[in-house]
Amino acid sequence: MEKLNGEERGATMDKINEACENWGFFELVNHGISHELLDTVERMTKEHYKKCMEQRFKETVAAKALEGVETEVTNMDWESTFFLRHLPTSNISEIPDLEDEYRKLMKDFAGKLEKLAEELLDLLCENLGLEKGYLKNAFHGSKGPNFGTKVSNYPPCPTPDLIKGLRAHSDAGGIILLFQDDKVSGLQLLKDDEWISVPPMRHSIVINLGDQIEVITNGKYKSVMHRVIAQTDGTRMSIASFYNPGNDAVIYPAKALVKELKENERVYPKFVFDDYMKLYAGLKFQAKEPRFDAMKAAESNVTSDSIATA
């Protein structure tokens, strides 16, 4: 990202645009979050898992689910997780088992990721020819965006051919910032019907786009199916932060991106983000297109009284 400040800005913006159009994923380095902070987040997250979650995982249904199983388990994931909510209100003080130092660290980390997410949204606006702040405003609703972090660990799995660390899905929300283990891999994305590994890169932040960016850009930028493969060796750490629209934000294609469409060309639906999330809850591990179709069918219910923010 340092190249955005010099002569290579144009080429770097082109790289981001190409990644958004063709991959839905890219990895950021020199993103402004210090290596020291990232190292501390990794160390304390792994310490917390070992101390508070590892034994619990071994005793849970997930660990026992493979006993006597010979066919693939398709209704659960081989992962140990907890969730931190940052915006519009924080729940960090309510999460049990977290040491005060770790709570403070994750709050600090979230603040830096929030700033980075908003910076990235403006870079996307620039590439799309939208005014600065358009995407942030589109996400705002009446209470600002939803922003939260899923802290995951993927323990060694004795039969990785029978269960996924995380089943294939596209993310429902806006823009996702992932700080992942730099030694134990497992993340894969689907490109041209082929699963491609996202290589662990030390101190990088992996960015991927959610379904709402696809809708607002009317498909110019796409969310992409991805999954986590269970591994036999090592525990993979994954800290994914989701910068999403507010619950009552009305999401629809930016007018500037659909004004030149011909009549028969597809326009993505208009809907309230919370309605999409309710639908997504039951259909997360299925293709996104039927979700968009269902929102299109219900579009007449999104009235002008809804809170339109962009």
XYZ file of N, CA and C in Angstrom, residues 25 61-62 65-66 71-81 83 150 152-154 160-172 186-190 195 208 224-231 236 238 242 280-288 291:
186
model
N -10.449 -11.253 -4.141
C -9.478 -11.424 -3.056
C -8.183 -10.720 -3.420
N -18.944 -31.698 20.358
C -19.552 -32.557 19.342
C -18.668 -32.620 18.102
N -18.075 -31.478 17.719
C -17.277 -31.452 16.483
C -16.180 -32.504 16.525
N -17.620 -35.869 16.306
C -18.463 -36.090 15.130
C -17.865 -37.081 14.147
N -16.551 -37.242 14.195
C -15.888 -38.105 13.211
C -15.821 -39.571 13.646
N -18.355 -41.213 5.542
C -18.701 -40.300 4.449
C -18.529 -38.862 4.939
N -18.462 -37.942 4.000
C -18.149 -36.558 4.364
C -19.217 -35.946 5.261
N -18.771 -35.229 6.290
C -19.665 -34.499 7.185
C -19.955 -33.146 6.547
N -21.231 -32.893 6.223
C -21.559 -31.668 5.471
C -22.379 -30.674 6.291
N -22.592 -30.958 7.575
C -23.451 -30.065 8.363
C -22.712 -29.388 9.512
N -21.369 -29.463 9.510
C -20.603 -28.746 10.531
C -19.187 -28.490 10.035
N -18.493 -27.607 10.774
C -17.137 -27.207 10.394
C -16.167 -27.587 11.512
N -14.920 -27.860 11.111
C -13.877 -28.236 12.070
C -13.168 -26.962 12.525
N -13.845 -26.177 13.358
C -13.270 -24.910 13.794
C -13.739 -24.575 15.203
N -12.906 -23.819 15.899
C -13.214 -23.322 17.239
C -13.229 -21.802 17.159
N -14.342 -21.169 17.502
C -14.474 -19.728 17.239
C -15.107 -18.961 18.406
N -16.743 -14.624 18.779
C -17.041 -13.409 18.019
C -16.925 -12.170 18.889
N -14.445 -12.337 13.822
C -14.560 -13.761 14.119
C -13.148 -14.304 14.339
N -10.954 -17.419 14.908
C -11.083 -18.859 14.673
C -9.746 -19.565 14.827
N -9.828 -20.784 15.291
C -8.683 -21.689 15.263
C -9.145 -22.999 14.629
N -8.313 -23.513 13.754
C -8.610 -24.766 13.068
C -7.604 -25.814 13.534
N -9.059 -35.097 7.331
C -9.422 -33.866 6.618
C -10.218 -34.120 5.336
N -10.221 -35.352 4.862
C -11.016 -35.663 3.664
C -12.505 -35.794 3.996
N -12.839 -35.893 5.287
C -14.236 -36.104 5.677
C -14.942 -34.855 6.195
N -14.181 -33.804 6.508
C -14.806 -32.593 7.038
C -13.963 -31.375 6.662
N -14.652 -30.275 6.337
C -13.949 -29.029 6.019
C -13.687 -28.250 7.309
N -12.587 -27.474 7.308
C -12.398 -26.529 8.402
C -13.556 -25.551 8.401
N -13.891 -25.051 7.210
C -15.059 -24.188 7.014
C -15.583 -24.459 5.614
N -16.879 -24.786 5.538
C -17.477 -25.135 4.245
C -17.501 -23.939 3.283
N -17.569 -24.236 1.994
C -17.524 -23.200 0.959
C -18.713 -22.245 1.085
N -18.423 -20.942 0.938
C -19.453 -19.914 1.034
C -18.897 -18.608 0.478
N -19.787 -17.686 0.147
C -19.360 -16.300 -0.080
C -19.805 -15.506 1.141
N -19.099 -14.437 1.462
C -19.440 -13.656 2.650
C -20.599 -12.714 2.343
N -21.507 -12.588 3.289
C -22.738 -11.830 3.058
C -22.520 -10.326 3.038
N -4.576 -23.296 4.563
C -5.886 -23.931 4.542
C -6.934 -23.154 3.780
N -6.757 -21.809 3.673
C -7.741 -20.988 2.970
C -7.628 -21.183 1.459
N -8.785 -21.398 0.814
C -8.828 -21.546 -0.644
C -9.980 -20.725 -1.210
N -9.785 -20.214 -2.429
C -10.869 -19.511 -3.121
C -11.169 -20.224 -4.436
N -12.393 -20.026 -4.919
C -12.828 -20.680 -6.157
C -12.661 -19.713 -7.320
N -10.239 -24.750 -7.184
C -9.885 -24.249 -5.850
C -8.409 -23.867 -5.808
N -11.122 -9.675 1.232
C -12.070 -10.205 0.249
C -13.371 -9.429 0.298
N -16.692 -13.920 -3.763
C -16.167 -15.192 -4.290
C -16.324 -16.296 -3.243
N -16.678 -17.482 -3.721
C -16.752 -18.641 -2.828
C -15.359 -18.971 -2.305
N -15.293 -19.276 -1.010
C -14.019 -19.679 -0.414
C -14.292 -20.684 0.698
N -13.256 -21.370 1.123
C -13.406 -22.411 2.144
C -12.090 -22.565 2.892
N -12.135 -23.323 3.983
C -10.915 -23.660 4.718
C -10.798 -25.181 4.745
N -9.656 -25.671 4.288
C -9.377 -27.103 4.296
C -8.796 -27.481 5.664
N -9.335 -28.528 6.255
C -8.766 -29.011 7.515
C -7.401 -29.638 7.241
N -6.492 -29.490 8.200
C -5.120 -29.992 8.052
C -4.839 -31.040 9.124
N -4.354 -23.757 12.723
C -4.352 -22.521 11.935
C -5.169 -21.452 12.647
N -7.048 -17.782 12.490
C -7.700 -16.914 11.509
C -8.475 -15.840 12.263
N -15.180 -8.132 9.786
C -16.202 -7.889 8.770
C -16.738 -6.466 8.914
N -29.699 -15.100 4.490
C -28.356 -15.697 4.423
C -28.143 -16.700 5.550
N -28.715 -16.427 6.707
C -28.497 -17.289 7.878
C -28.798 -18.756 7.569
N -29.817 -19.008 6.763
C -30.169 -20.391 6.440
C -29.564 -20.911 5.160
N -28.951 -20.008 4.375
C -28.470 -20.400 3.042
C -26.987 -20.098 2.839
N -26.254 -19.901 3.932
C -24.859 -19.462 3.854
C -24.011 -20.353 2.951
N -24.206 -21.660 3.068
C -23.320 -22.589 2.351
C -23.894 -23.008 0.998
N -24.719 -22.132 0.439
C -25.262 -22.374 -0.902
C -24.870 -21.219 -1.823
N -25.165 -21.376 -3.105
C -24.804 -20.339 -4.074
C -25.521 -19.030 -3.736
N -24.889 -17.908 -4.078
C -25.463 -16.600 -3.720
C -26.580 -16.181 -4.675
N -30.105 -16.212 -3.533
C -30.350 -15.182 -2.510
C -30.684 -13.856 -3.186
